[in-house]
């Protein structure tokens, strides 16, 4: 039984190729600091709109609900991506 040519892995990578690929992979990873900053900003906006909705006018409360849902989605998104095997959106 022979293996098709497309399945052949070829020769092993050299050290500089492995380092370069590792650097590319690091560049593709999401920045944790930027993600935390985005989540904190969304939380602050949601809380500010909630306070405005309670003390100023009721339409602000609706905006607070929308911002709160966005903040929750931003907090839960990395966990849902891990549970689906790396892809957050189904194909």
mmCIF file of N, CA and C in Angstrom:
data_model
loop_
_atom_site.group_PDB
_atom_site.id
_atom_site.type_symbol
_atom_site.label_atom_id
_atom_site.label_comp_id
_atom_site.label_asym_id
_atom_site.label_seq_id
_atom_site.Cartn_x
_atom_site.Cartn_y
_atom_site.Cartn_z
ATOM 1 N N UNK A 1 0.851 -1.183 0.000
ATOM 2 C CA UNK A 1 0.000 0.000 0.000
ATOM 3 C C UNK A 1 0.888 1.234 0.000
ATOM 4 N N UNK A 2 0.631 2.137 -0.910
ATOM 5 C CA UNK A 2 1.453 3.343 -1.008
ATOM 6 C C UNK A 2 0.665 4.546 -0.509
ATOM 7 N N UNK A 3 1.396 5.538 -0.065
ATOM 8 C CA UNK A 3 0.808 6.772 0.424
ATOM 9 C C UNK A 3 0.756 7.778 -0.716
ATOM 10 N N UNK A 4 -0.360 8.484 -0.889
ATOM 11 C CA UNK A 4 -0.407 9.498 -1.947
ATOM 12 C C UNK A 4 0.612 10.606 -1.695
ATOM 13 N N UNK A 5 1.035 11.238 -2.758
ATOM 14 C CA UNK A 5 2.067 12.277 -2.653
ATOM 15 C C UNK A 5 1.588 13.460 -1.801
ATOM 16 N N UNK A 6 0.304 13.767 -1.817
ATOM 17 C CA UNK A 6 -0.199 14.910 -1.046
ATOM 18 C C UNK A 6 -0.091 14.660 0.449
ATOM 19 N N UNK A 7 -0.082 13.410 0.874
ATOM 20 C CA UNK A 7 -0.005 13.102 2.297
ATOM 21 C C UNK A 7 1.436 13.025 2.787
ATOM 22 N N UNK A 8 2.390 13.099 1.884
ATOM 23 C CA UNK A 8 3.795 13.014 2.267
ATOM 24 C C UNK A 8 4.201 14.304 2.970
ATOM 25 N N UNK A 9 4.697 14.187 4.184
ATOM 26 C CA UNK A 9 5.076 15.367 4.963
ATOM 27 C C UNK A 9 6.369 15.992 4.467
ATOM 28 N N UNK A 10 7.164 15.263 3.763
ATOM 29 C CA UNK A 10 8.423 15.793 3.271
ATOM 30 C C UNK A 10 9.506 15.730 4.330
ATOM 31 N N UNK A 11 10.640 16.350 4.060
ATOM 32 C CA UNK A 11 11.724 16.309 5.039
ATOM 33 C C UNK A 11 11.392 17.151 6.265
ATOM 34 N N UNK A 12 11.987 16.846 7.413
ATOM 35 C CA UNK A 12 11.713 17.651 8.613
ATOM 36 C C UNK A 12 12.209 19.083 8.444
ATOM 37 N N UNK A 13 11.573 19.983 9.162
ATOM 38 C CA UNK A 13 11.938 21.395 9.067
ATOM 39 C C UNK A 13 13.281 21.650 9.735
ATOM 40 N N UNK A 14 13.987 22.624 9.195
ATOM 41 C CA UNK A 14 15.237 23.038 9.829
ATOM 42 C C UNK A 14 14.932 23.986 10.973
ATOM 43 N N UNK A 15 15.916 24.256 11.803
ATOM 44 C CA UNK A 15 15.715 25.070 13.007
ATOM 45 C C UNK A 15 15.205 26.470 12.656
ATOM 46 N N UNK A 16 15.785 27.108 11.657
ATOM 47 C CA UNK A 16 15.360 28.467 11.331
ATOM 48 C C UNK A 16 13.931 28.473 10.790
ATOM 49 N N UNK A 17 13.525 27.406 10.089
ATOM 50 C CA UNK A 17 12.154 27.332 9.596
ATOM 51 C C UNK A 17 11.166 27.168 10.755
ATOM 52 N N UNK A 18 11.534 26.337 11.728
ATOM 53 C CA UNK A 18 10.673 26.170 12.902
ATOM 54 C C UNK A 18 10.534 27.477 13.665
ATOM 55 N N UNK A 19 11.641 28.216 13.846
ATOM 56 C CA UNK A 19 11.580 29.500 14.552
ATOM 57 C C UNK A 19 10.695 30.491 13.802
ATOM 58 N N UNK A 20 10.820 30.528 12.486
ATOM 59 C CA UNK A 20 10.020 31.459 11.695
ATOM 60 C C UNK A 20 8.535 31.115 11.779
ATOM 61 N N UNK A 21 8.211 29.839 11.675
ATOM 62 C CA UNK A 21 6.813 29.430 11.784
ATOM 63 C C UNK A 21 6.257 29.701 13.173
ATOM 64 N N UNK A 22 7.063 29.502 14.207
ATOM 65 C CA UNK A 22 6.626 29.791 15.568
ATOM 66 C C UNK A 22 6.344 31.283 15.735
ATOM 67 N N UNK A 23 7.179 32.127 15.125
ATOM 68 C CA UNK A 23 6.952 33.573 15.172
ATOM 69 C C UNK A 23 5.674 33.973 14.458
ATOM 70 N N UNK A 24 5.382 33.323 13.336
ATOM 71 C CA UNK A 24 4.144 33.609 12.609
ATOM 72 C C UNK A 24 2.942 33.185 13.449
ATOM 73 N N UNK A 25 3.047 32.015 14.104
ATOM 74 C CA UNK A 25 1.944 31.549 14.949
ATOM 75 C C UNK A 25 1.698 32.514 16.108
ATOM 76 N N UNK A 26 2.764 33.036 16.700
ATOM 77 C CA UNK A 26 2.599 33.995 17.797
ATOM 78 C C UNK A 26 1.891 35.252 17.318
ATOM 79 N N UNK A 27 2.197 35.668 16.092
ATOM 80 C CA UNK A 27 1.547 36.846 15.532
ATOM 81 C C UNK A 27 0.067 36.634 15.279
ATOM 82 N N UNK A 28 -0.340 35.382 15.087
ATOM 83 C CA UNK A 28 -1.749 35.093 14.832
ATOM 84 C C UNK A 28 -2.562 34.950 16.108
ATOM 85 N N UNK A 29 -1.908 34.756 17.248
ATOM 86 C CA UNK A 29 -2.626 34.613 18.502
ATOM 87 C C UNK A 29 -3.236 35.953 18.911
ATOM 88 N N UNK A 30 -4.455 35.919 19.458
ATOM 89 C CA UNK A 30 -5.076 37.181 19.869
ATOM 90 C C UNK A 30 -4.325 37.800 21.045
ATOM 91 N N UNK A 31 -4.264 39.118 21.035
ATOM 92 C CA UNK A 31 -3.574 39.841 22.098
ATOM 93 C C UNK A 31 -4.467 39.883 23.335
ATOM 94 N N UNK A 32 -4.008 39.276 24.419
ATOM 95 C CA UNK A 32 -4.807 39.172 25.636
ATOM 96 C C UNK A 32 -5.016 40.551 26.256
ATOM 97 N N UNK A 33 -3.994 41.396 26.232
ATOM 98 C CA UNK A 33 -4.105 42.720 26.834
ATOM 99 C C UNK A 33 -5.150 43.564 26.111
ATOM 100 N N UNK A 34 -5.151 43.534 24.794
ATOM 101 C CA UNK A 34 -6.130 44.300 24.024
ATOM 102 C C UNK A 34 -7.540 43.766 24.270
ATOM 103 N N UNK A 35 -7.659 42.455 24.403
ATOM 104 C CA UNK A 35 -8.973 41.850 24.661
ATOM 105 C C UNK A 35 -9.513 42.278 26.017
ATOM 106 N N UNK A 36 -8.643 42.277 27.040
ATOM 107 C CA UNK A 36 -9.078 42.707 28.372
ATOM 108 C C UNK A 36 -9.467 44.174 28.369
ATOM 109 N N UNK A 37 -8.738 44.992 27.635
ATOM 110 C CA UNK A 37 -9.067 46.412 27.542
ATOM 111 C C UNK A 37 -10.424 46.609 26.862
ATOM 112 N N UNK A 38 -10.686 45.853 25.809
ATOM 113 C CA UNK A 38 -11.978 45.931 25.133
ATOM 114 C C UNK A 38 -13.107 45.512 26.074
ATOM 115 N N UNK A 39 -12.907 44.419 26.807
ATOM 116 C CA UNK A 39 -13.941 43.952 27.742
ATOM 117 C C UNK A 39 -14.188 44.981 28.841
ATOM 118 N N UNK A 40 -13.132 45.563 29.372
ATOM 119 C CA UNK A 40 -13.292 46.575 30.422
ATOM 120 C C UNK A 40 -14.015 47.809 29.886
ATOM 121 N N UNK A 41 -13.700 48.209 28.655
ATOM 122 C CA UNK A 41 -14.373 49.363 28.060
ATOM 123 C C UNK A 41 -15.860 49.078 27.846
ATOM 124 N N UNK A 42 -16.173 47.887 27.356
ATOM 125 C CA UNK A 42 -17.583 47.535 27.170
ATOM 126 C C UNK A 42 -18.320 47.464 28.495
ATOM 127 N N UNK A 43 -17.673 46.956 29.527
ATOM 128 C CA UNK A 43 -18.291 46.922 30.856
ATOM 129 C C UNK A 43 -18.579 48.338 31.364
ATOM 130 N N UNK A 44 -17.618 49.239 31.189
ATOM 131 C CA UNK A 44 -17.793 50.614 31.649
ATOM 132 C C UNK A 44 -18.931 51.309 30.907
ATOM 133 N N UNK A 45 -19.007 51.089 29.597
ATOM 134 C CA UNK A 45 -20.088 51.700 28.812
ATOM 135 C C UNK A 45 -21.440 51.147 29.252
ATOM 136 N N UNK A 46 -21.502 49.840 29.467
ATOM 137 C CA UNK A 46 -22.769 49.231 29.896
ATOM 138 C C UNK A 46 -23.214 49.770 31.258
ATOM 139 N N UNK A 47 -22.279 49.901 32.185
ATOM 140 C CA UNK A 47 -22.633 50.427 33.506
ATOM 141 C C UNK A 47 -23.048 51.889 33.446
ATOM 142 N N UNK A 48 -22.365 52.678 32.618
ATOM 143 C CA UNK A 48 -22.733 54.092 32.477
ATOM 144 C C UNK A 48 -24.128 54.227 31.867
ATOM 145 N N UNK A 49 -24.423 53.419 30.854
ATOM 146 C CA UNK A 49 -25.753 53.480 30.249
ATOM 147 C C UNK A 49 -26.823 52.977 31.207
ATOM 148 N N UNK A 50 -26.488 51.998 32.022
ATOM 149 C CA UNK A 50 -27.440 51.506 33.019
ATOM 150 C C UNK A 50 -27.778 52.599 34.033
ATOM 151 N N UNK A 51 -26.751 53.295 34.505
ATOM 152 C CA UNK A 51 -26.991 54.394 35.444
ATOM 153 C C UNK A 51 -27.811 55.501 34.793
ATOM 154 N N UNK A 52 -27.509 55.818 33.543
ATOM 155 C CA UNK A 52 -28.283 56.847 32.840
ATOM 156 C C UNK A 52 -29.718 56.391 32.634
ATOM 157 N N UNK A 53 -29.924 55.104 32.391
ATOM 158 C CA UNK A 53 -31.275 54.595 32.209
ATOM 159 C C UNK A 53 -32.088 54.638 33.484
ATOM 160 N N UNK A 54 -31.436 54.408 34.606
ATOM 161 C CA UNK A 54 -32.158 54.430 35.880
ATOM 162 C C UNK A 54 -32.459 55.858 36.313
ATOM 163 N N UNK A 55 -31.489 56.746 36.171
ATOM 164 C CA UNK A 55 -31.632 58.088 36.736
ATOM 165 C C UNK A 55 -32.055 59.157 35.740
ATOM 166 N N UNK A 56 -31.876 58.950 34.444
ATOM 167 C CA UNK A 56 -32.169 60.007 33.470
ATOM 168 C C UNK A 56 -33.416 59.696 32.649
ATOM 169 N N UNK A 57 -33.336 58.679 31.802
ATOM 170 C CA UNK A 57 -34.460 58.372 30.922
ATOM 171 C C UNK A 57 -34.469 56.883 30.595
ATOM 172 N N UNK A 58 -35.649 56.358 30.389
ATOM 173 C CA UNK A 58 -35.813 54.930 30.148
ATOM 174 C C UNK A 58 -35.151 54.423 28.861
ATOM 175 N N UNK A 59 -35.119 55.190 27.752
ATOM 176 C CA UNK A 59 -34.444 54.670 26.548
ATOM 177 C C UNK A 59 -32.970 54.338 26.776
ATOM 178 N N UNK A 60 -32.335 55.010 27.717
ATOM 179 C CA UNK A 60 -30.936 54.692 28.014
ATOM 180 C C UNK A 60 -30.814 53.291 28.613
ATOM 181 N N UNK A 61 -31.875 52.843 29.282
ATOM 182 C CA UNK A 61 -31.866 51.506 29.860
ATOM 183 C C UNK A 61 -31.829 50.444 28.769
ATOM 184 N N UNK A 62 -32.546 50.679 27.690
ATOM 185 C CA UNK A 62 -32.494 49.755 26.552
ATOM 186 C C UNK A 62 -31.091 49.706 25.965
ATOM 187 N N UNK A 63 -30.466 50.869 25.809
ATOM 188 C CA UNK A 63 -29.095 50.911 25.302
ATOM 189 C C UNK A 63 -28.142 50.179 26.249
ATOM 190 N N UNK A 64 -28.412 50.257 27.551
ATOM 191 C CA UNK A 64 -27.583 49.540 28.524
ATOM 192 C C UNK A 64 -27.727 48.038 28.361
ATOM 193 N N UNK A 65 -28.935 47.573 28.063
ATOM 194 C CA UNK A 65 -29.140 46.133 27.845
ATOM 195 C C UNK A 65 -28.368 45.658 26.617
ATOM 196 N N UNK A 66 -28.398 46.435 25.555
ATOM 197 C CA UNK A 66 -27.657 46.073 24.343
ATOM 198 C C UNK A 66 -26.157 46.059 24.622
ATOM 199 N N UNK A 67 -25.648 47.099 25.284
ATOM 200 C CA UNK A 67 -24.215 47.156 25.599
ATOM 201 C C UNK A 67 -23.820 46.031 26.561
ATOM 202 N N UNK A 68 -24.702 45.713 27.498
ATOM 203 C CA UNK A 68 -24.423 44.611 28.420
ATOM 204 C C UNK A 68 -24.339 43.280 27.700
ATOM 205 N N UNK A 69 -25.230 43.064 26.733
ATOM 206 C CA UNK A 69 -25.160 41.830 25.947
ATOM 207 C C UNK A 69 -23.870 41.754 25.142
ATOM 208 N N UNK A 70 -23.444 42.863 24.567
ATOM 209 C CA UNK A 70 -22.176 42.877 23.834
ATOM 210 C C UNK A 70 -21.003 42.574 24.766
ATOM 211 N N UNK A 71 -21.041 43.139 25.970
ATOM 212 C CA UNK A 71 -19.965 42.900 26.931
ATOM 213 C C UNK A 71 -19.917 41.433 27.344
ATOM 214 N N UNK A 72 -21.067 40.842 27.572
ATOM 215 C CA UNK A 72 -21.103 39.420 27.943
ATOM 216 C C UNK A 72 -20.581 38.563 26.799
ATOM 217 N N UNK A 73 -20.977 38.877 25.584
ATOM 218 C CA UNK A 73 -20.472 38.116 24.433
ATOM 219 C C UNK A 73 -18.958 38.248 24.296
ATOM 220 N N UNK A 74 -18.438 39.437 24.555
ATOM 221 C CA UNK A 74 -16.987 39.637 24.471
ATOM 222 C C UNK A 74 -16.265 38.848 25.555
ATOM 223 N N UNK A 75 -16.865 38.733 26.729
ATOM 224 C CA UNK A 75 -16.246 37.969 27.807
ATOM 225 C C UNK A 75 -16.300 36.472 27.523
ATOM 226 N N UNK A 76 -17.372 35.997 26.935
ATOM 227 C CA UNK A 76 -17.550 34.557 26.734
ATOM 228 C C UNK A 76 -16.967 34.050 25.427
ATOM 229 N N UNK A 77 -16.638 34.908 24.500
ATOM 230 C CA UNK A 77 -16.195 34.495 23.180
ATOM 231 C C UNK A 77 -14.956 33.613 23.196
ATOM 232 N N UNK A 78 -13.897 33.917 23.954
ATOM 233 C CA UNK A 78 -12.735 33.029 23.926
ATOM 234 C C UNK A 78 -13.049 31.631 24.445
ATOM 235 N N UNK A 79 -13.888 31.503 25.444
ATOM 236 C CA UNK A 79 -14.230 30.188 25.978
ATOM 237 C C UNK A 79 -15.029 29.389 24.957
ATOM 238 N N UNK A 80 -15.931 30.042 24.241
ATOM 239 C CA UNK A 80 -16.720 29.313 23.251
ATOM 240 C C UNK A 80 -15.841 28.881 22.088
ATOM 241 N N UNK A 81 -14.819 29.662 21.755
ATOM 242 C CA UNK A 81 -13.917 29.289 20.680
ATOM 243 C C UNK A 81 -13.123 28.044 21.066
ATOM 244 N N UNK A 82 -12.681 27.980 22.322
ATOM 245 C CA UNK A 82 -11.930 26.806 22.764
ATOM 246 C C UNK A 82 -12.807 25.564 22.799
ATOM 247 N N UNK A 83 -14.065 25.700 23.178
ATOM 248 C CA UNK A 83 -14.924 24.535 23.297
ATOM 249 C C UNK A 83 -15.300 23.967 21.937
ATOM 250 N N UNK A 84 -15.218 24.762 20.897
ATOM 251 C CA UNK A 84 -15.560 24.282 19.556
ATOM 252 C C UNK A 84 -14.328 23.863 18.769
ATOM 253 N N UNK A 85 -13.204 23.761 19.408
ATOM 254 C CA UNK A 85 -12.028 23.294 18.696
ATOM 255 C C UNK A 85 -11.302 24.369 17.932
ATOM 256 N N UNK A 86 -11.374 25.616 18.347
ATOM 257 C CA UNK A 86 -10.579 26.666 17.725
ATOM 258 C C UNK A 86 -11.332 27.553 16.765
ATOM 259 N N UNK A 87 -12.551 27.210 16.403
ATOM 260 C CA UNK A 87 -13.290 28.024 15.448
ATOM 261 C C UNK A 87 -14.580 28.490 16.107
ATOM 262 N N UNK A 88 -14.757 29.800 16.246
ATOM 263 C CA UNK A 88 -15.929 30.333 16.919
ATOM 264 C C UNK A 88 -17.177 30.265 16.043
ATOM 265 N N UNK A 89 -17.014 30.222 14.723
ATOM 266 C CA UNK A 89 -18.164 30.242 13.834
ATOM 267 C C UNK A 89 -18.269 28.930 13.088
ATOM 268 N N UNK A 90 -19.456 28.337 13.022
ATOM 269 C CA UNK A 90 -19.605 27.077 12.248
ATOM 270 C C UNK A 90 -19.500 27.352 10.766
ATOM 271 N N UNK A 91 -19.062 26.359 10.040
ATOM 272 C CA UNK A 91 -18.917 26.530 8.583
ATOM 273 C C UNK A 91 -20.070 25.912 7.852
#
